[in-house]
Amino acid sequence: MNRPAAATRGYMRPMQGWWRRDPFFVRYMAREATALAVLCYSVILAVGVVRLAQGEAAWNAWLQALRSPFAVLLHVVLLGAMVIHAQSWFEIMPKTMPAMFIRGKRVAQSTIMRVGWAAAGVSTVLLVAIAWWLK
Amino acid sequence: MMRRSNAPIFWLLFGAGGMLAALCGTALVFLTGIAAPLDWPLGPQLMSYRHMLAFSQHWLGKGFIFAVIMLFAWHAVHRIYHSLHDVGVPAGMPARLACYGVATLISIVAAVGLLAVGF
C-alpha cells in the first residue's frame, strides 16, 4: 500500500493466513467465528418474528423454509457453534471477572469454569423442559 | 474533566448477550432449528402458529424473544468488530458504524415485529 514506507522497512513478514500457522491460533479463530453463528441465528429469529406478525400463512412459510435440508444442516452447524461458544465463554470467565474469595481463600479458576458449565447444562435442560410443558 | 467513554455500554451488551447465548443458545437452536422443523422429539405443535402467537403476545414471551434477538446481535457485532483487525480489516469508524448499525437494525426489526404481533 504505502510503497516508500514499505521500501524503507525492508522485508515484511506476510500475514496472509497467519492463523493457520499454529493450532492455538486455529482454536482462537474457531472461537471468534462463533460470533458469526450468533449473529446468523439472531437474524433468523428476527425474520421469524416479522413473519409471525404477518399472519398464519407467512409464519407457516417460514417454518417450511426451516424444514429445507440446507436450513436443518445450517442449524446443526449453529448448534455446534453454540456449544463451542458456551464452552469458551466459561473457560474465559475466570480470567475476565474480578478474583472471588470464599472464607479468605481465592476460588480456583477451574471451579468457576465448572460452575459455569453446570449452569449452562441446567438451563439447557430447563429450556427444553419448559418447551415440552408449553407445547 | 475527562469525557466519559461509551465503551461500557457496548461491553455490557456484549457481556449480557454472551452470557445469554452461553446459557440458552444451544437449547434455543435445538428447539427452533431442529426440533420444530423435524417435528421431533417434541411433536409437530411445538412452534405452531397458535402457540407462537400466544407466546409472543404474553409479556414474558415477548420480553424473552426481544432479549434473545437484541442481545445476541449486539454481542456478535461487538466481537466481529474486534476481530476485524485479525482478518486484515482496519477497525475504524466505518467498520464500527457498519457493525453496530447491523445490531441496531436487527433490534429495530425485532421490536417492530413484536409490537405488530399485538398484546
Tab-separated table of N, CA, C and O in Angstrom, chain B residues 34-118:
chain	number	residue	atom	x	y	z
B	34	ILE	N	-34.082	-27.387	14.935
B	34	ILE	CA	-34.020	-28.833	14.698
B	34	ILE	C	-35.299	-29.523	15.168
B	34	ILE	O	-35.950	-30.208	14.391
B	35	ALA	N	-35.702	-29.292	16.428
B	35	ALA	CA	-36.881	-29.977	16.963
B	35	ALA	C	-38.157	-29.527	16.255
B	35	ALA	O	-38.992	-30.345	15.873
B	36	ALA	N	-38.314	-28.199	16.067
B	36	ALA	CA	-39.548	-27.703	15.446
B	36	ALA	C	-39.666	-28.097	13.978
B	36	ALA	O	-40.698	-28.632	13.565
B	37	PRO	N	-38.631	-27.891	13.137
B	37	PRO	CA	-38.777	-28.256	11.717
B	37	PRO	C	-38.932	-29.755	11.495
B	37	PRO	O	-39.616	-30.174	10.564
B	38	LEU	N	-38.294	-30.576	12.332
B	38	LEU	CA	-38.345	-32.021	12.111
B	38	LEU	C	-39.503	-32.689	12.872
B	38	LEU	O	-39.664	-33.908	12.793
B	39	ASP	N	-40.288	-31.877	13.617
B	39	ASP	CA	-41.396	-32.397	14.435
B	39	ASP	C	-40.915	-33.460	15.418
B	39	ASP	O	-41.673	-34.346	15.808
B	40	TRP	N	-39.650	-33.396	15.797
B	40	TRP	CA	-39.077	-34.417	16.674
B	40	TRP	C	-38.106	-33.770	17.633
B	40	TRP	O	-37.360	-32.890	17.222
B	41	PRO	N	-38.062	-34.117	18.890
B	41	PRO	CA	-38.842	-35.161	19.581
B	41	PRO	C	-40.029	-34.590	20.347
B	41	PRO	O	-40.610	-35.288	21.154
B	42	LEU	N	-40.366	-33.305	20.109
B	42	LEU	CA	-41.425	-32.675	20.906
B	42	LEU	C	-42.740	-32.558	20.137
B	42	LEU	O	-43.627	-31.809	20.530
B	43	GLY	N	-42.884	-33.249	19.011
B	43	GLY	CA	-44.138	-33.250	18.284
B	43	GLY	C	-44.300	-32.055	17.360
B	43	GLY	O	-43.515	-31.112	17.397
B	44	PRO	N	-45.332	-32.074	16.503
B	44	PRO	CA	-45.499	-31.045	15.468
B	44	PRO	C	-46.089	-29.737	15.980
B	44	PRO	O	-46.119	-28.752	15.242
B	45	GLN	N	-46.570	-29.691	17.220
B	45	GLN	CA	-47.238	-28.478	17.706
B	45	GLN	C	-46.290	-27.494	18.388
B	45	GLN	O	-46.699	-26.421	18.796
B	46	LEU	N	-45.009	-27.869	18.499
B	46	LEU	CA	-44.043	-27.077	19.265
B	46	LEU	C	-44.036	-25.607	18.856
B	46	LEU	O	-44.101	-24.708	19.700
B	47	MET	N	-43.971	-25.339	17.542
B	47	MET	CA	-43.936	-23.951	17.084
B	47	MET	C	-45.077	-23.675	16.115
B	47	MET	O	-44.906	-22.967	15.118
B	48	SER	N	-46.264	-24.211	16.417
B	48	SER	CA	-47.427	-23.931	15.578
B	48	SER	C	-47.779	-22.444	15.704
B	48	SER	O	-47.404	-21.783	16.672
B	49	TYR	N	-48.497	-21.929	14.713
B	49	TYR	CA	-48.844	-20.500	14.690
B	49	TYR	C	-49.565	-20.087	15.971
B	49	TYR	O	-49.248	-19.072	16.583
B	50	ARG	N	-50.531	-20.913	16.388
B	50	ARG	CA	-51.324	-20.598	17.579
B	50	ARG	C	-50.422	-20.488	18.820
B	50	ARG	O	-50.532	-19.547	19.609
B	51	HIS	N	-49.526	-21.459	18.951
B	51	HIS	CA	-48.618	-21.471	20.101
B	51	HIS	C	-47.691	-20.266	20.117
B	51	HIS	O	-47.540	-19.592	21.131
B	52	MET	N	-47.064	-20.002	18.975
B	52	MET	CA	-46.076	-18.927	18.931
B	52	MET	C	-46.740	-17.567	19.056
B	52	MET	O	-46.170	-16.637	19.622
B	53	LEU	N	-47.978	-17.443	18.535
B	53	LEU	CA	-48.699	-16.178	18.674
B	53	LEU	C	-48.977	-15.919	20.153
B	53	LEU	O	-48.723	-14.825	20.671
B	54	ALA	N	-49.471	-16.960	20.851
B	54	ALA	CA	-49.768	-16.808	22.279
B	54	ALA	C	-48.489	-16.490	23.061
B	54	ALA	O	-48.470	-15.610	23.928
B	55	PHE	N	-47.397	-17.183	22.707
B	55	PHE	CA	-46.119	-16.982	23.403
B	55	PHE	C	-45.609	-15.552	23.213
B	55	PHE	O	-45.179	-14.898	24.161
B	56	SER	N	-45.713	-15.061	21.970
B	56	SER	CA	-45.149	-13.732	21.691
B	56	SER	C	-46.093	-12.614	22.128
B	56	SER	O	-45.690	-11.449	22.153
B	57	GLN	N	-47.365	-12.949	22.447
B	57	GLN	CA	-48.277	-11.906	22.921
B	57	GLN	C	-48.209	-11.739	24.434
B	57	GLN	O	-48.602	-10.712	24.965
B	58	HIS	N	-47.691	-12.772	25.103
B	58	HIS	CA	-47.507	-12.671	26.551
B	58	HIS	C	-46.282	-11.796	26.825
B	58	HIS	O	-45.289	-11.901	26.105
B	59	TRP	N	-46.351	-10.947	27.850
B	59	TRP	CA	-45.246	-10.006	28.099
B	59	TRP	C	-43.934	-10.725	28.374
B	59	TRP	O	-42.857	-10.273	27.983
B	60	LEU	N	-44.042	-11.901	29.012
B	60	LEU	CA	-42.823	-12.642	29.345
B	60	LEU	C	-42.177	-13.227	28.088
B	60	LEU	O	-40.964	-13.111	27.887
B	61	GLY	N	-43.022	-13.828	27.235
B	61	GLY	CA	-42.507	-14.391	25.984
B	61	GLY	C	-41.962	-13.297	25.086
B	61	GLY	O	-40.882	-13.437	24.489
B	62	LYS	N	-42.699	-12.179	25.007
B	62	LYS	CA	-42.278	-11.047	24.181
B	62	LYS	C	-40.912	-10.533	24.642
B	62	LYS	O	-40.007	-10.324	23.839
B	63	GLY	N	-40.783	-10.367	25.955
B	63	GLY	CA	-39.524	-9.876	26.514
B	63	GLY	C	-38.378	-10.832	26.248
B	63	GLY	O	-37.271	-10.418	25.897
B	64	PHE	N	-38.638	-12.127	26.392
B	64	PHE	CA	-37.594	-13.131	26.182
B	64	PHE	C	-37.131	-13.123	24.726
B	64	PHE	O	-35.928	-13.099	24.448
B	65	ILE	N	-38.104	-13.122	23.789
B	65	ILE	CA	-37.745	-13.127	22.364
B	65	ILE	C	-36.923	-11.884	22.029
B	65	ILE	O	-35.889	-11.960	21.357
B	66	PHE	N	-37.375	-10.718	22.548
B	66	PHE	CA	-36.644	-9.481	22.242
B	66	PHE	C	-35.237	-9.514	22.831
B	66	PHE	O	-34.267	-9.145	22.171
B	67	ALA	N	-35.135	-9.973	24.074
B	67	ALA	CA	-33.815	-10.030	24.727
B	67	ALA	C	-32.870	-10.933	23.950
B	67	ALA	O	-31.705	-10.583	23.721
B	68	VAL	N	-33.368	-12.087	23.519
B	68	VAL	CA	-32.510	-13.030	22.797
B	68	VAL	C	-32.029	-12.404	21.484
B	68	VAL	O	-30.822	-12.362	21.204
B	69	ILE	N	-32.958	-11.880	20.675
B	69	ILE	CA	-32.567	-11.352	19.362
B	69	ILE	C	-31.642	-10.146	19.521
B	69	ILE	O	-30.582	-10.062	18.896
B	70	MET	N	-32.033	-9.205	20.399
B	70	MET	CA	-31.274	-7.964	20.548
B	70	MET	C	-29.887	-8.233	21.149
B	70	MET	O	-28.882	-7.797	20.594
B	71	LEU	N	-29.827	-8.975	22.237
B	71	LEU	CA	-28.535	-9.189	22.899
B	71	LEU	C	-27.602	-10.075	22.072
B	71	LEU	O	-26.400	-9.839	22.031
B	72	PHE	N	-28.163	-11.093	21.392
B	72	PHE	CA	-27.325	-11.928	20.518
B	72	PHE	C	-26.683	-11.051	19.446
B	72	PHE	O	-25.505	-11.187	19.136
B	73	ALA	N	-27.493	-10.153	18.864
B	73	ALA	CA	-26.986	-9.303	17.783
B	73	ALA	C	-25.880	-8.382	18.291
B	73	ALA	O	-24.811	-8.281	17.683
B	74	TRP	N	-26.093	-7.711	19.440
B	74	TRP	CA	-25.090	-6.776	19.969
B	74	TRP	C	-23.829	-7.492	20.403
B	74	TRP	O	-22.713	-7.020	20.214
B	75	HIS	N	-24.017	-8.683	20.997
B	75	HIS	CA	-22.866	-9.485	21.397
B	75	HIS	C	-22.023	-9.846	20.171
B	75	HIS	O	-20.801	-9.676	20.165
B	76	ALA	N	-22.703	-10.333	19.131
B	76	ALA	CA	-21.997	-10.816	17.944
B	76	ALA	C	-21.259	-9.685	17.233
B	76	ALA	O	-20.075	-9.835	16.911
B	77	VAL	N	-21.927	-8.553	17.003
B	77	VAL	CA	-21.252	-7.488	16.241
B	77	VAL	C	-20.078	-6.898	17.027
B	77	VAL	O	-19.076	-6.506	16.444
B	78	HIS	N	-20.191	-6.855	18.349
B	78	HIS	CA	-19.087	-6.350	19.171
B	78	HIS	C	-17.840	-7.222	18.963
B	78	HIS	O	-16.735	-6.722	18.797
B	79	ARG	N	-18.068	-8.542	18.960
B	79	ARG	CA	-16.933	-9.446	18.770
B	79	ARG	C	-16.414	-9.395	17.346
B	79	ARG	O	-15.203	-9.453	17.119
B	80	ILE	N	-17.334	-9.310	16.378
B	80	ILE	CA	-16.903	-9.236	14.977
B	80	ILE	C	-16.083	-7.966	14.775
B	80	ILE	O	-15.018	-7.997	14.148
B	81	TYR	N	-16.527	-6.861	15.356
B	81	TYR	CA	-15.796	-5.602	15.227
B	81	TYR	C	-14.369	-5.744	15.753
B	81	TYR	O	-13.410	-5.298	15.120
B	82	HIS	N	-14.224	-6.392	16.903
B	82	HIS	CA	-12.889	-6.522	17.490
B	82	HIS	C	-12.048	-7.600	16.821
B	82	HIS	O	-10.851	-7.688	17.069
B	83	SER	N	-12.673	-8.452	15.971
B	83	SER	CA	-11.904	-9.479	15.245
B	83	SER	C	-11.460	-8.981	13.881
B	83	SER	O	-10.658	-9.636	13.212
B	84	LEU	N	-11.996	-7.847	13.432
B	84	LEU	CA	-11.724	-7.370	12.074
B	84	LEU	C	-10.217	-7.221	11.830
B	84	LEU	O	-9.713	-7.594	10.779
B	85	HIS	N	-9.513	-6.698	12.825
B	85	HIS	CA	-8.068	-6.497	12.700
B	85	HIS	C	-7.353	-7.814	12.376
B	85	HIS	O	-6.399	-7.828	11.590
B	86	ASP	N	-7.845	-8.908	12.972
B	86	ASP	CA	-7.214	-10.212	12.778
B	86	ASP	C	-7.334	-10.711	11.347
B	86	ASP	O	-6.537	-11.538	10.909
B	87	VAL	N	-8.371	-10.259	10.623
B	87	VAL	CA	-8.517	-10.700	9.235
B	87	VAL	C	-8.116	-9.586	8.269
B	87	VAL	O	-8.444	-9.622	7.095
B	88	GLY	N	-7.422	-8.576	8.785
B	88	GLY	CA	-6.826	-7.570	7.926
B	88	GLY	C	-7.706	-6.396	7.562
B	88	GLY	O	-7.394	-5.646	6.656
B	89	VAL	N	-8.834	-6.227	8.275
B	89	VAL	CA	-9.697	-5.081	8.021
B	89	VAL	C	-9.416	-4.035	9.097
B	89	VAL	O	-9.481	-4.353	10.286
B	90	PRO	N	-9.072	-2.796	8.711
B	90	PRO	CA	-8.787	-1.803	9.743
B	90	PRO	C	-10.051	-1.473	10.540
B	90	PRO	O	-11.131	-1.294	9.990
B	91	ALA	N	-9.908	-1.440	11.877
B	91	ALA	CA	-11.050	-1.186	12.753
B	91	ALA	C	-11.164	0.311	13.007
B	91	ALA	O	-10.546	0.833	13.923
B	92	GLY	N	-11.893	1.001	12.169
B	92	GLY	CA	-12.090	2.436	12.353
B	92	GLY	C	-13.552	2.771	12.458
B	92	GLY	O	-14.382	1.895	12.709
B	93	MET	N	-13.857	4.040	12.290
B	93	MET	CA	-15.247	4.466	12.418
B	93	MET	C	-16.182	3.811	11.389
B	93	MET	O	-17.278	3.406	11.751
B	94	PRO	N	-15.775	3.653	10.093
B	94	PRO	CA	-16.694	2.990	9.155
B	94	PRO	C	-17.042	1.572	9.598
B	94	PRO	O	-18.219	1.176	9.567
B	95	ALA	N	-16.029	0.815	10.043
B	95	ALA	CA	-16.280	-0.565	10.491
B	95	ALA	C	-17.178	-0.567	11.721
B	95	ALA	O	-18.091	-1.385	11.857
B	96	ARG	N	-16.913	0.398	12.621
B	96	ARG	CA	-17.713	0.489	13.841
B	96	ARG	C	-19.182	0.772	13.501
B	96	ARG	O	-20.095	0.128	14.023
B	97	LEU	N	-19.383	1.731	12.601
B	97	LEU	CA	-20.752	2.090	12.219
B	97	LEU	C	-21.448	0.918	11.535
B	97	LEU	O	-22.620	0.650	11.790
B	98	ALA	N	-20.721	0.194	10.677
B	98	ALA	CA	-21.319	-0.943	9.973
B	98	ALA	C	-21.731	-2.018	10.976
B	98	ALA	O	-22.862	-2.531	10.935
B	99	CYS	N	-20.834	-2.356	11.912
B	99	CYS	CA	-21.120	-3.418	12.882
B	99	CYS	C	-22.289	-3.043	13.795
B	99	CYS	O	-23.289	-3.763	13.876
B	100	TYR	N	-22.152	-1.907	14.484
B	100	TYR	CA	-23.210	-1.535	15.425
B	100	TYR	C	-24.483	-1.134	14.692
B	100	TYR	O	-25.584	-1.259	15.240
B	101	GLY	N	-24.353	-0.694	13.430
B	101	GLY	CA	-25.542	-0.398	12.625
B	101	GLY	C	-26.362	-1.651	12.365
B	101	GLY	O	-27.588	-1.627	12.447
B	102	VAL	N	-25.664	-2.754	12.067
B	102	VAL	CA	-26.362	-4.022	11.831
B	102	VAL	C	-27.149	-4.426	13.080
B	102	VAL	O	-28.316	-4.809	13.005
B	103	ALA	N	-26.502	-4.303	14.255
B	103	ALA	CA	-27.173	-4.683	15.505
B	103	ALA	C	-28.384	-3.783	15.771
B	103	ALA	O	-29.439	-4.254	16.214
B	104	THR	N	-28.220	-2.476	15.492
B	104	THR	CA	-29.343	-1.549	15.681
B	104	THR	C	-30.507	-1.939	14.778
B	104	THR	O	-31.665	-1.987	15.220
B	105	LEU	N	-30.183	-2.252	13.519
B	105	LEU	CA	-31.218	-2.616	12.549
B	105	LEU	C	-31.967	-3.875	13.006
B	105	LEU	O	-33.205	-3.916	12.997
B	106	ILE	N	-31.221	-4.899	13.421
B	106	ILE	CA	-31.850	-6.147	13.867
B	106	ILE	C	-32.755	-5.875	15.072
B	106	ILE	O	-33.878	-6.382	15.152
B	107	SER	N	-32.267	-5.033	16.015
B	107	SER	CA	-33.071	-4.722	17.205
B	107	SER	C	-34.370	-4.027	16.816
B	107	SER	O	-35.438	-4.340	17.363
B	108	ILE	N	-34.282	-3.080	15.872
B	108	ILE	CA	-35.479	-2.343	15.462
B	108	ILE	C	-36.472	-3.275	14.773
B	108	ILE	O	-37.674	-3.251	15.069
B	109	VAL	N	-35.956	-4.147	13.875
B	109	VAL	CA	-36.836	-5.097	13.172
B	109	VAL	C	-37.556	-5.989	14.184
B	109	VAL	O	-38.772	-6.203	14.107
B	110	ALA	N	-36.806	-6.499	15.176
B	110	ALA	CA	-37.407	-7.378	16.187
B	110	ALA	C	-38.458	-6.623	16.995
B	110	ALA	O	-39.556	-7.150	17.250
B	111	ALA	N	-38.147	-5.375	17.389
B	111	ALA	CA	-39.082	-4.591	18.203
B	111	ALA	C	-40.363	-4.297	17.423
B	111	ALA	O	-41.472	-4.463	17.946
B	112	VAL	N	-40.218	-3.888	16.167
B	112	VAL	CA	-41.392	-3.578	15.345
B	112	VAL	C	-42.248	-4.829	15.158
B	112	VAL	O	-43.473	-4.805	15.310
B	113	GLY	N	-41.595	-5.958	14.858
B	113	GLY	CA	-42.312	-7.208	14.675
B	113	GLY	C	-43.065	-7.612	15.931
B	113	GLY	O	-44.241	-7.985	15.865
B	114	LEU	N	-42.397	-7.509	17.072
B	114	LEU	CA	-43.025	-7.935	18.329
B	114	LEU	C	-44.187	-7.009	18.711
B	114	LEU	O	-45.160	-7.451	19.328
B	115	LEU	N	-44.072	-5.710	18.359
B	115	LEU	CA	-45.184	-4.790	18.643
B	115	LEU	C	-46.352	-5.088	17.698
B	115	LEU	O	-47.514	-5.034	18.095
B	116	ALA	N	-46.047	-5.427	16.424
B	116	ALA	CA	-47.087	-5.701	15.441
B	116	ALA	C	-47.852	-6.980	15.785
B	116	ALA	O	-49.020	-7.123	15.421
B	117	VAL	N	-47.189	-7.908	16.493
B	117	VAL	CA	-47.852	-9.162	16.879
B	117	VAL	C	-49.025	-8.870	17.823
B	117	VAL	O	-50.012	-9.598	17.849
B	118	GLY	N	-48.938	-7.773	18.589
B	118	GLY	CA	-50.023	-7.400	19.497
B	118	GLY	C	-49.818	-7.940	20.894
B	118	GLY	O	-48.848	-8.630	21.168
